[in-house]
XYZ file of N, CA and C in Angstrom:
636
model
N 27.705 -64.833 80.205
C 27.927 -66.034 79.060
C 28.925 -65.621 78.551
N 29.439 -67.501 78.398
C 30.275 -67.635 77.450
C 29.978 -68.185 75.780
N 31.498 -66.965 75.399
C 30.475 -67.354 73.964
C 31.231 -68.752 73.164
N 30.448 -70.279 72.303
C 29.968 -70.932 72.711
C 31.748 -71.773 71.603
N 31.954 -70.547 70.231
C 32.889 -71.062 70.152
C 34.054 -71.209 71.214
N 34.538 -70.310 71.972
C 35.453 -70.041 72.992
C 35.200 -71.864 74.059
N 34.155 -71.450 74.601
C 33.812 -72.889 75.160
C 34.223 -74.252 74.143
N 33.795 -74.130 72.887
C 33.935 -75.593 71.991
C 35.709 -75.854 72.403
N 36.729 -74.546 72.427
C 37.755 -74.281 72.493
C 38.217 -75.428 74.394
N 37.921 -74.870 75.233
C 38.278 -74.443 76.556
C 37.499 -76.198 76.474
N 36.907 -77.113 75.907
C 36.768 -78.268 76.504
C 37.619 -78.907 75.224
N 38.357 -78.557 74.508
C 39.522 -79.619 73.295
C 40.786 -78.813 73.550
N 40.869 -78.407 75.036
C 42.107 -77.662 75.389
C 42.745 -78.409 76.312
N 44.180 -79.390 75.914
C 44.570 -80.738 76.349
C 44.549 -80.045 78.169
N 44.300 -80.870 79.556
C 44.374 -79.955 80.920
C 46.196 -80.228 80.735
N 46.979 -80.767 80.460
C 48.617 -80.559 80.604
C 49.562 -79.663 79.458
N 50.100 -78.626 80.032
C 50.544 -77.872 78.530
C 52.083 -77.821 78.786
N 52.673 -78.212 77.580
C 53.735 -78.973 77.289
C 54.931 -76.920 77.769
N 55.535 -77.013 78.501
C 56.587 -75.585 78.507
C 57.920 -75.456 77.533
N 57.936 -74.415 77.364
C 59.099 -74.338 76.825
C 60.379 -74.019 76.995
N 61.774 -74.469 76.874
C 62.578 -73.985 77.122
C 63.050 -72.759 77.191
N 64.918 -72.645 77.409
C 65.292 -71.195 77.133
C 65.210 -70.915 75.700
N 65.979 -71.942 74.835
C 66.011 -72.205 73.588
C 64.912 -72.165 72.801
N 63.243 -72.548 72.881
C 62.584 -72.515 72.538
C 62.182 -70.797 72.446
N 62.642 -69.899 73.816
C 62.191 -68.830 73.350
C 63.894 -67.909 72.719
N 64.314 -68.562 72.499
C 65.568 -67.990 71.913
C 65.767 -67.942 70.450
N 64.694 -69.531 69.889
C 64.686 -69.454 68.352
C 63.766 -68.830 67.496
N 62.310 -69.342 68.422
C 61.225 -68.879 67.823
C 59.951 -68.172 68.582
N 60.214 -66.795 68.965
C 59.658 -66.745 70.339
C 58.608 -66.239 70.178
N 58.364 -65.883 68.336
C 56.711 -65.484 68.135
C 55.974 -66.424 68.338
N 56.395 -67.876 67.482
C 55.527 -68.908 68.039
C 55.382 -69.332 69.237
N 56.110 -69.558 70.960
C 56.041 -69.259 72.204
C 55.352 -68.432 72.952
N 55.110 -67.291 72.022
C 53.961 -65.726 72.291
C 52.604 -65.952 71.607
N 52.528 -66.713 70.419
C 51.421 -67.180 69.610
C 50.835 -68.636 70.187
N 51.399 -68.817 70.747
C 51.052 -70.729 71.573
C 50.703 -70.121 72.761
N 51.707 -69.898 74.039
C 50.884 -69.098 75.012
C 49.411 -68.015 75.165
N 49.303 -67.207 74.192
C 48.596 -66.255 73.902
C 47.501 -67.030 73.532
N 47.293 -67.891 73.116
C 46.343 -69.259 72.354
C 45.939 -70.200 73.854
N 46.776 -70.478 74.965
C 46.349 -71.114 76.338
C 45.955 -69.575 77.287
N 46.522 -68.611 76.801
C 45.887 -67.804 77.829
C 44.542 -66.941 77.636
N 44.132 -67.506 76.675
C 43.001 -66.976 75.777
C 42.054 -68.188 76.668
N 42.036 -69.110 76.397
C 40.947 -70.781 76.673
C 41.210 -71.093 78.502
N 42.532 -69.809 78.610
C 42.388 -70.702 80.905
C 40.758 -69.854 81.367
N 40.313 -71.564 82.746
C 39.582 -71.367 83.580
C 40.424 -71.075 84.716
N 40.059 -70.046 85.106
C 40.732 -69.544 86.971
C 40.250 -70.515 87.426
N 40.923 -71.654 88.456
C 40.050 -72.209 89.286
C 39.467 -71.762 91.009
N 40.087 -70.178 90.741
C 39.371 -68.909 92.274
C 39.758 -68.011 91.676
N 39.830 -66.665 91.989
C 40.103 -66.200 92.438
C 41.462 -65.009 92.222
N 41.530 -64.590 90.274
C 43.342 -64.505 91.077
C 43.768 -62.760 90.655
N 42.395 -62.241 91.023
C 42.666 -60.827 90.686
C 43.078 -60.542 91.748
N 43.137 -60.544 92.481
C 43.947 -60.110 94.397
C 45.159 -60.214 94.061
N 45.039 -61.208 93.404
C 46.948 -62.022 93.337
C 47.875 -60.754 91.738
N 46.821 -60.612 90.894
C 47.223 -59.919 90.411
C 47.527 -58.664 90.121
N 46.753 -58.197 90.985
C 46.512 -56.742 91.227
C 47.807 -56.240 92.625
N 48.143 -56.938 93.024
C 49.271 -57.003 94.480
C 50.418 -56.960 93.732
N 50.073 -57.693 92.383
C 51.906 -58.214 92.111
C 51.907 -56.971 91.170
N 50.981 -56.104 90.378
C 50.933 -55.281 89.767
C 51.622 -53.839 91.035
N 51.027 -53.427 91.698
C 51.302 -52.689 92.134
C 52.654 -52.782 93.183
N 53.632 -54.449 93.519
C 54.802 -54.118 93.983
C 55.294 -53.744 93.393
N 55.032 -53.960 91.842
C 56.161 -53.586 90.944
C 56.477 -52.757 90.110
N 55.383 -51.918 89.758
C 54.944 -51.174 89.411
C 55.101 -49.581 89.755
N 54.692 -50.174 91.021
C 54.481 -48.848 92.280
C 55.402 -48.791 93.378
N 55.655 -49.895 93.702
C 55.842 -50.224 95.229
C 57.911 -50.498 94.808
N 57.535 -50.685 93.566
C 59.323 -51.201 93.086
C 59.520 -52.337 94.179
N 58.486 -53.084 94.704
C 59.623 -54.032 95.304
C 59.696 -55.586 94.419
N 60.727 -56.210 94.769
C 60.928 -57.767 94.117
C 60.400 -58.832 94.709
N 59.294 -58.877 93.856
C 57.925 -60.143 94.439
C 58.351 -61.265 94.389
N 58.313 -62.590 94.906
C 58.396 -63.730 94.547
C 57.861 -64.480 94.753
N 56.785 -65.771 93.519
C 55.721 -66.072 94.343
C 55.559 -67.513 94.061
N 55.106 -68.251 94.163
C 55.134 -70.245 93.626
C 53.754 -70.633 92.966
N 53.656 -71.169 92.269
C 51.383 -71.271 92.510
C 51.947 -72.880 92.488
N 51.585 -74.016 93.450
C 51.596 -75.118 93.477
C 50.481 -76.413 93.911
N 50.423 -76.922 93.121
C 49.727 -77.968 92.969
C 49.989 -79.366 92.564
N 48.831 -79.825 92.303
C 48.954 -81.338 91.927
C 48.946 -81.646 90.527
N 49.937 -82.573 89.406
C 50.383 -82.831 87.907
C 48.668 -82.602 87.473
N 48.941 -81.536 86.596
C 47.756 -81.726 85.764
C 46.432 -80.551 86.311
N 47.093 -79.874 87.288
C 46.215 -78.733 88.276
C 45.750 -77.418 87.639
N 46.755 -77.203 86.529
C 46.621 -76.298 85.753
C 47.585 -74.935 85.775
N 48.460 -75.228 86.967
C 49.879 -74.230 87.418
C 50.548 -73.459 86.240
N 50.331 -74.491 84.978
C 51.655 -73.507 84.171
C 50.173 -72.970 83.076
N 48.679 -73.557 83.086
C 48.399 -72.502 82.847
C 47.758 -70.816 83.705
N 48.033 -71.247 84.875
C 48.259 -70.124 85.535
C 48.903 -68.940 85.528
N 50.051 -69.628 85.376
C 51.359 -68.490 85.259
C 51.468 -68.009 83.765
N 50.213 -68.982 82.884
C 50.843 -68.460 81.372
C 49.562 -67.194 81.038
N 48.028 -66.884 82.509
C 48.010 -66.627 82.065
C 48.235 -64.919 82.793
N 49.142 -65.177 84.275
C 49.218 -63.943 84.940
C 50.061 -63.687 83.750
N 51.389 -64.107 83.748
C 51.953 -63.581 82.661
C 51.347 -62.144 81.148
N 50.455 -63.373 80.770
C 49.614 -62.594 79.818
C 48.845 -61.426 80.096
N 48.020 -61.252 81.346
C 47.925 -60.240 82.059
C 48.930 -58.725 82.777
N 49.962 -59.262 82.876
C 51.293 -57.973 83.524
C 51.563 -57.618 81.782
N 52.003 -58.392 81.402
C 52.379 -58.125 79.658
C 51.383 -56.941 79.249
N 49.382 -57.236 78.952
C 49.078 -56.507 77.945
C 48.261 -55.493 78.929
N 47.581 -55.236 80.190
C 47.401 -54.807 81.639
C 48.307 -53.859 81.738
N 49.632 -54.646 82.512
C 50.162 -53.521 83.432
C 51.141 -53.490 82.493
N 52.011 -53.009 80.806
C 53.021 -52.341 80.702
C 54.214 -52.747 81.511
N 54.303 -54.895 81.642
C 55.484 -54.964 82.108
C 56.244 -55.131 81.251
N 57.653 -55.870 81.505
C 57.761 -56.646 80.443
C 57.810 -58.175 80.753
N 57.565 -58.352 80.270
C 56.985 -60.129 80.647
C 57.291 -60.925 80.470
N 57.941 -61.951 80.523
C 58.891 -63.496 80.156
C 57.568 -64.512 80.599
N 57.255 -65.073 79.671
C 56.768 -66.453 79.258
C 57.474 -67.888 80.103
N 56.520 -68.369 80.867
C 56.776 -69.691 81.667
C 58.012 -70.126 81.066
N 59.272 -70.507 81.245
C 60.224 -71.842 80.780
C 60.950 -72.283 81.497
N 60.853 -73.809 80.853
C 61.958 -74.264 81.706
C 63.046 -74.203 82.603
N 64.199 -74.569 83.273
C 65.269 -74.399 83.506
C 65.612 -75.269 84.380
N 67.526 -76.050 84.014
C 67.883 -77.279 84.385
C 69.433 -76.434 85.275
N 70.052 -75.038 84.925
C 70.114 -74.703 85.015
C 70.213 -73.345 85.626
N 70.923 -72.624 85.956
C 71.163 -71.079 86.757
C 71.584 -70.358 85.000
N 72.358 -70.196 84.121
C 72.347 -70.295 82.729
C 71.364 -70.172 81.963
N 70.653 -70.849 82.341
C 69.131 -71.381 81.479
C 68.678 -70.011 81.398
N 68.836 -69.035 82.772
C 67.374 -67.995 83.097
C 68.107 -66.726 82.663
N 69.229 -66.963 82.517
C 70.230 -65.289 81.836
C 69.540 -65.852 80.223
N 70.170 -66.739 79.939
C 69.570 -66.918 78.281
C 68.136 -66.504 77.976
N 67.160 -66.914 78.601
C 66.158 -67.147 78.416
C 65.646 -65.623 78.431
N 65.666 -65.028 79.666
C 65.578 -63.457 79.862
C 66.441 -62.646 78.726
N 67.390 -63.294 78.677
C 68.077 -61.925 78.017
C 67.258 -61.532 75.941
N 66.978 -63.235 75.408
C 66.485 -63.510 74.536
C 64.609 -63.483 74.632
N 63.840 -63.146 75.553
C 62.768 -62.808 75.533
C 62.904 -60.579 75.459
N 63.389 -60.666 76.434
C 63.188 -58.963 76.190
C 64.028 -58.567 75.197
N 65.137 -58.928 74.093
C 65.656 -58.532 72.703
C 64.437 -58.739 71.880
N 63.432 -59.724 72.232
C 62.386 -59.976 71.206
C 61.835 -58.460 71.132
N 61.023 -57.832 72.645
C 60.265 -57.567 73.523
C 61.072 -56.285 72.550
N 61.922 -56.007 72.511
C 62.932 -54.201 72.402
C 62.610 -54.846 70.746
N 62.791 -55.507 70.180
C 63.070 -55.472 68.401
C 62.114 -55.566 68.116
N 60.252 -55.134 68.826
C 58.990 -54.475 68.267
C 59.612 -52.979 69.050
N 60.270 -52.510 69.628
C 59.730 -51.312 69.642
C 61.069 -50.773 70.422
N 61.833 -50.128 71.890
C 63.343 -50.177 71.569
C 64.126 -50.129 71.818
N 64.560 -50.750 70.032
C 65.543 -51.428 69.490
C 66.975 -51.256 70.161
N 66.472 -49.693 70.476
C 68.307 -49.240 70.128
C 68.609 -49.795 72.063
N 67.872 -50.223 72.377
C 68.997 -50.688 73.657
C 69.112 -51.705 74.423
N 69.151 -52.596 72.697
C 69.831 -54.217 72.334
C 70.904 -54.141 72.774
N 71.523 -53.063 72.374
C 73.227 -53.540 72.581
C 73.476 -52.659 74.104
N 73.197 -52.327 74.592
C 72.748 -52.034 75.977
C 72.377 -53.520 76.993
N 71.091 -54.057 76.087
C 70.840 -55.487 76.470
C 71.660 -56.707 76.723
N 72.988 -57.031 75.429
C 73.614 -57.388 75.110
C 75.163 -57.275 75.999
N 75.013 -55.812 76.661
C 76.996 -55.424 77.247
C 75.628 -56.531 78.562
N 74.975 -56.002 79.464
C 74.630 -56.839 80.664
C 74.668 -58.509 80.388
N 74.116 -59.182 79.391
C 74.744 -60.035 79.589
C 76.011 -61.184 79.116
N 76.542 -59.902 78.545
C 78.029 -60.702 78.535
C 78.866 -59.919 79.710
N 78.109 -59.332 80.330
C 79.532 -59.120 81.980
C 78.449 -60.417 83.136
N 77.822 -60.957 82.737
C 76.879 -61.757 83.737
C 76.884 -62.988 83.387
N 76.886 -63.760 82.057
C 77.231 -65.349 81.410
C 78.155 -66.050 81.247
N 77.801 -67.384 81.517
C 79.095 -68.735 81.512
C 80.197 -68.164 81.063
N 81.075 -68.090 81.491
C 82.672 -68.055 80.673
C 83.147 -68.967 81.094
N 84.569 -69.369 80.160
C 85.445 -70.631 79.978
C 86.262 -69.765 80.595
N 87.662 -70.158 80.859
C 89.259 -69.513 82.150
C 89.813 -69.237 81.893
N 89.775 -68.365 79.770
C 90.501 -68.313 78.806
C 89.849 -66.479 79.015
N 88.444 -66.658 78.880
C 87.354 -65.604 78.846
C 87.833 -64.766 80.067
N 87.933 -66.077 81.094
C 87.742 -64.814 82.645
C 89.711 -64.070 82.899
N 89.788 -65.040 82.514
C 91.775 -64.921 82.457
C 91.918 -63.955 81.697
N 91.901 -63.860 80.659
C 91.618 -61.910 79.934
C 90.534 -60.998 80.227
N 89.622 -60.832 81.126
C 89.044 -60.071 81.506
C 89.924 -59.726 82.344
N 90.108 -60.357 83.387
C 91.527 -60.677 84.627
C 92.359 -59.624 83.944
N 93.151 -59.902 83.086
C 94.813 -59.647 83.299
C 95.557 -60.122 83.857
N 95.506 -61.946 83.989
C 95.897 -62.823 83.922
C 96.889 -64.121 83.291
N 97.995 -64.143 83.075
C 98.353 -65.303 81.900
C 97.363 -66.904 82.660
N 97.076 -67.420 81.456
C 95.846 -68.589 81.626
C 96.419 -69.675 83.033
N 97.557 -70.261 82.739
C 98.335 -70.722 83.798
C 97.991 -70.235 84.996
N 98.103 -68.185 85.358
C 97.271 -68.756 86.556
C 96.405 -68.398 87.022
N 95.570 -68.468 85.910
C 93.888 -68.116 86.389
C 93.936 -69.606 86.639
N 94.164 -70.260 86.158
C 93.964 -71.874 86.520
C 94.336 -72.339 87.278
N 95.742 -71.987 88.432
C 95.829 -71.982 89.363
C 94.849 -71.110 90.579
N 94.569 -69.946 89.783
C 93.519 -69.623 90.877
C 91.570 -70.177 90.656
N 91.317 -70.831 89.873
C 90.224 -71.016 89.828
C 90.232 -73.011 90.493
N 91.799 -73.836 90.540
C 91.626 -75.124 91.382
C 91.889 -74.247 92.735
N 92.306 -73.605 92.680
C 92.477 -73.071 94.285
C 90.884 -71.930 95.043
N 89.766 -71.885 94.145
C 88.755 -71.798 94.344
C 88.010 -70.191 94.651
N 89.940 -69.630 93.522
C 88.998 -68.072 93.709
C 88.586 -67.629 92.531
N 88.486 -68.249 91.188
C 87.410 -68.168 90.421
C 86.863 -69.154 90.088
N 85.345 -68.113 89.920
C 84.389 -69.254 89.601
C 84.043 -68.652 88.194
N 83.603 -69.912 87.030
C 83.357 -69.673 85.847
C 82.342 -69.589 86.096
N 80.855 -70.305 86.820
C 79.876 -70.177 86.205
C 79.019 -69.557 87.011
N 77.752 -69.816 86.460
C 76.896 -67.830 87.432
C 76.041 -68.613 88.281
N 76.230 -67.877 89.062
C 76.087 -67.796 90.284
C 74.791 -67.500 90.900
N 74.133 -67.759 91.849
C 73.159 -67.210 92.143
C 73.202 -65.923 92.360
N 74.021 -64.775 93.638
C 74.435 -63.834 93.216
C 74.385 -63.381 91.085
N 74.947 -63.735 90.803
C 74.385 -63.116 89.429
C 73.323 -63.426 88.623
N 72.890 -63.866 88.974
C 71.364 -63.784 88.784
C 70.834 -62.237 89.191
N 71.149 -62.583 90.223
C 69.892 -61.705 90.649
C 70.010 -60.220 89.954
N 72.153 -59.686 90.429
C 73.171 -58.824 90.248
C 72.516 -58.173 87.741
N 71.655 -59.812 87.345
C 71.681 -59.753 85.780
C 69.769 -58.669 86.028
N 69.832 -59.777 86.884
C 67.807 -59.038 87.152
C 67.899 -57.637 87.194
N 68.056 -57.388 88.335
C 68.868 -55.612 88.138
C 69.001 -54.584 87.505
N 69.970 -55.120 87.012
C 70.207 -54.405 85.412
C 68.923 -54.566 84.992
N 68.452 -56.108 84.693
C 67.792 -55.614 83.240
C 66.802 -55.150 83.094
N 66.395 -55.226 84.854
C 64.804 -54.694 84.969
C 65.174 -52.593 84.497
N 66.391 -52.560 85.517
C 66.541 -50.692 85.640
C 66.532 -50.680 83.733
N 67.220 -51.290 83.044
C 67.209 -51.319 81.524
C 65.718 -50.403 81.015
N 64.481 -51.742 81.506
C 63.316 -51.842 80.464
C 62.809 -50.248 81.599
N 63.104 -50.531 82.644
C 61.961 -49.326 83.257
C 62.314 -47.976 82.955
N 63.627 -47.922 83.237
C 64.436 -46.162 83.411
C 64.877 -45.435 81.526
N 64.988 -46.505 80.428
C 64.921 -46.580 79.135
C 64.514 -46.673 78.173
N 63.429 -48.170 78.261
C 63.072 -48.984 77.197
C 61.478 -48.653 77.361
N 60.769 -47.864 78.785
C 58.855 -47.614 78.407
C 58.159 -48.385 79.251
N 59.039 -49.597 79.843
C 58.375 -50.602 80.781
C 57.689 -50.670 81.809
N 57.278 -50.563 82.934
C 56.717 -49.737 84.271
C 57.474 -51.050 85.096
N 57.655 -52.376 84.736
C 58.920 -53.544 85.196
C 58.948 -54.330 84.679
N 59.652 -55.689 85.499
C 60.245 -56.646 84.386
C 58.965 -58.411 85.271
N 59.110 -59.377 84.528
C 58.264 -59.363 85.803
C 58.845 -61.205 84.614
N 59.399 -62.263 85.891
C 60.034 -63.452 84.400
C 59.130 -64.658 85.516
N 58.546 -65.458 84.561
C 58.020 -66.899 85.073
C 59.203 -68.074 84.880
N 59.452 -68.398 85.926
C 60.316 -69.633 85.625
C 59.214 -70.316 85.845
N 59.448 -71.850 85.639
C 58.266 -72.932 85.399
C 59.244 -74.482 85.667
N 58.566 -75.358 85.712
C 58.765 -77.030 85.673
C 60.142 -76.830 86.960
N 59.251 -76.321 87.700
C 60.253 -76.462 89.358
C 60.632 -78.347 89.576
N 60.098 -78.880 89.357
C 60.259 -80.067 89.746
C 61.147 -80.586 88.577
N 61.563 -80.978 87.722
C 62.300 -81.070 86.495
C 64.226 -79.938 87.357
N 63.547 -78.839 88.093
C 64.694 -78.756 87.758
C 65.190 -79.135 89.062
N 64.812 -79.784 90.363
C 64.952 -79.826 91.273
C 66.025 -81.321 90.936
N 64.910 -82.284 89.857
C 64.970 -83.864 89.764
C 66.745 -83.926 89.241
N 67.429 -82.361 88.591
C 68.820 -82.525 87.755
C 69.484 -82.354 89.264
N 69.044 -81.584 89.930
C 69.911 -80.624 91.209
C 69.781 -83.023 92.512
N 68.707 -83.264 91.974
C 68.840 -84.307 92.972
C 69.965 -84.774 93.207
């Protein structure tokens, strides 16, 4: 039996959930967590997500695999609600450091969101690892030409010529994102006491429209 109060909350629930941006995760993580937890408590699965959750937990925490999945459906179908449900289950039941759904428009947004949320969770316990997290972020974040020149020990004019020739890349690349996530995952599992890292990106259509 469903509690009548919970049923009333479900009836009043807006079927379309606004997804936070990485800036929201950085500026108001507690508010994000409270809002998403409230949505998770009123989530009604359209199908059995138990098997999916078991597989995801096994792959991340036991097999140490990198799992990539997608929730597909028409507008208002419940994709974000399902993602929030899985996010909370991974966080609360599996000991995984789980980054909640966020909208991203460029690759650097992923670095910003993950760093902000992991630091938020580290601050609640293993705060001694925050400097290591920030160092990982600094290694992979977007940098100016002057910063890259300094890192490489080059004169700015030489670095500019190399950039114009395509020898230097200032932006975050897909390879940077993968390497960043691997380093953050290692920090979470080998040092900070979490069983894995899960990242939930949302609003892929918005991202696709940006790159179209």
